[in-house]
Amino acid sequence: MSLPPVLQKKYLDRFDELICTGETIEKNIKTIHGRRFSSFVQPDRVRHEPDKHVVNWSDFIQWQTNCLSLLSQIIPVGHAHKKSLDVFGKLTNKLDNLQWGMSTLKALKEDFEKGLL
């Protein structure tokens, strides 16, 4: 069953908006550079803390909620992608979670465009 063209366009436009929003969130990530330090006990041994990437919590939650709203409307009950929807809802505001969400959103948009949902 295909959607009326107006509804199809509405969903595709929403995908584009959410992808753009996710990209904006990613661009606005603040990086706190890790520090290097040596131990008093072993001064020759230098350790390095990794960088921390801070994703704006409220922007992430709003984006995540909007994505879940869209995806719950277009993914049919019992479809294999429903599992992705469950994972999407459990994401936290970490860089790798944002990147996973963006990749998933883009893949689902592609499947939607090709009529695979």
Short mmCIF file of C-alpha atoms in Angstrom, two decimals:
data_model
loop_
_atom_site.label_atom_id
_atom_site.label_comp_id
_atom_site.label_asym_id
_atom_site.label_seq_id
_atom_site.Cartn_x
_atom_site.Cartn_y
_atom_site.Cartn_z
CA MET A 1 0.00 0.00 0.00
CA SER A 2 1.48 3.35 -0.97
CA LEU A 3 0.83 6.62 0.78
CA PRO A 4 -0.83 9.62 -0.85
CA PRO A 5 1.90 11.89 -2.32
CA VAL A 6 1.10 14.70 0.12
CA LEU A 7 1.59 12.42 3.13
CA GLN A 8 4.72 10.85 1.62
CA LYS A 9 6.22 14.32 1.17
CA LYS A 10 5.26 15.31 4.72
CA TYR A 11 7.14 12.31 6.14
CA LEU A 12 10.18 12.83 3.89
CA ASP A 13 10.32 16.52 4.84
CA ARG A 14 10.22 15.53 8.51
CA PHE A 15 13.07 13.06 7.98
CA ASP A 16 15.11 15.87 6.41
CA GLU A 17 14.34 18.24 9.30
CA LEU A 18 15.38 15.66 11.89
CA ILE A 19 18.56 14.76 10.03
CA CYS A 20 19.44 18.47 9.85
CA THR A 21 18.70 18.89 13.56
CA GLY A 22 20.89 15.89 14.42
CA GLU A 23 23.73 17.33 12.34
CA THR A 24 23.37 20.66 14.15
CA ILE A 25 23.50 18.91 17.53
CA GLU A 26 26.64 17.10 16.41
CA LYS A 27 28.28 20.34 15.23
CA ASN A 28 27.57 21.94 18.62
CA ILE A 29 29.17 19.18 20.67
CA LYS A 30 31.66 20.57 23.16
CA THR A 31 34.92 18.69 23.48
CA ILE A 32 36.75 18.67 26.78
CA HIS A 33 40.27 17.62 26.00
CA GLY A 34 41.75 14.86 28.13
CA ARG A 35 44.72 15.71 30.21
CA ARG A 36 48.10 14.08 30.46
CA PHE A 37 49.57 13.34 33.83
CA SER A 38 52.20 11.26 35.51
CA SER A 39 52.05 9.43 38.78
CA PHE A 40 54.06 10.54 41.80
CA VAL A 41 54.93 6.89 42.33
CA GLN A 42 55.95 6.30 38.68
CA PRO A 43 56.94 9.70 37.23
CA ASP A 44 58.22 8.11 34.00
CA ARG A 45 54.79 6.67 33.25
CA VAL A 46 52.58 9.25 31.56
CA ARG A 47 48.87 8.56 31.33
CA HIS A 48 46.36 10.29 29.15
CA GLU A 49 42.66 10.74 29.84
CA PRO A 50 40.52 10.54 26.71
CA ASP A 51 38.65 13.55 25.37
CA LYS A 52 35.06 13.92 26.56
CA HIS A 53 32.35 14.94 24.12
CA VAL A 54 29.40 16.76 25.69
CA VAL A 55 26.15 16.51 23.74
CA ASN A 56 23.52 19.06 24.81
CA TRP A 57 21.06 17.01 26.84
CA SER A 58 17.86 18.97 26.19
CA ASP A 59 18.52 19.28 22.43
CA PHE A 60 19.28 15.56 22.26
CA ILE A 61 16.09 14.57 24.15
CA GLN A 62 13.90 16.79 21.97
CA TRP A 63 15.50 15.36 18.80
CA GLN A 64 15.20 11.80 20.10
CA THR A 65 11.52 12.30 21.00
CA ASN A 66 10.75 13.81 17.59
CA CYS A 67 12.54 10.93 15.86
CA LEU A 68 10.61 8.35 17.89
CA SER A 69 7.35 10.08 17.03
CA LEU A 70 8.08 9.94 13.31
CA LEU A 71 9.46 6.43 13.29
CA SER A 72 6.59 5.00 15.34
CA GLN A 73 4.21 6.30 12.64
CA ILE A 74 6.01 4.82 9.66
CA ILE A 75 7.46 1.51 10.87
CA PRO A 76 4.78 -1.18 10.64
CA VAL A 77 3.97 -3.42 13.60
CA GLY A 78 6.06 -6.58 13.48
CA HIS A 79 8.61 -5.11 11.04
CA ALA A 80 12.29 -5.94 11.70
CA HIS A 81 13.03 -2.22 12.17
CA LYS A 82 10.80 -2.08 15.27
CA LYS A 83 13.83 -3.31 17.25
CA SER A 84 15.72 -0.21 16.11
CA LEU A 85 12.90 1.90 17.51
CA ASP A 86 13.32 0.23 20.91
CA VAL A 87 17.08 0.91 20.89
CA PHE A 88 16.49 4.50 19.73
CA GLY A 89 14.33 5.12 22.78
CA LYS A 90 17.09 3.99 25.15
CA LEU A 91 19.86 6.19 23.77
CA THR A 92 21.61 8.64 26.03
CA ASN A 93 23.28 11.89 25.03
CA LYS A 94 26.66 10.47 24.07
CA LEU A 95 28.46 11.13 20.80
CA ASP A 96 28.39 7.50 19.67
CA ASN A 97 24.66 7.26 20.47
CA LEU A 98 23.96 10.40 18.45
CA GLN A 99 25.95 8.97 15.55
CA TRP A 100 24.08 5.64 15.80
CA GLY A 101 20.77 7.51 15.84
CA MET A 102 21.72 9.61 12.82
CA SER A 103 22.85 6.56 10.83
CA THR A 104 19.67 4.69 11.72
CA LEU A 105 17.49 7.68 10.80
CA LYS A 106 19.20 8.02 7.41
CA ALA A 107 18.88 4.28 6.71
CA LEU A 108 15.18 4.28 7.61
CA LYS A 109 14.60 7.31 5.41
CA GLU A 110 16.20 5.44 2.52
CA ASP A 111 14.04 2.36 3.14
CA PHE A 112 10.95 4.60 3.39
CA GLU A 113 11.80 6.33 0.09
CA LYS A 114 12.16 2.95 -1.61
CA GLY A 115 8.85 1.70 -0.24
CA LEU A 116 10.45 -0.96 1.94
CA LEU A 117 8.47 -0.10 5.04
#
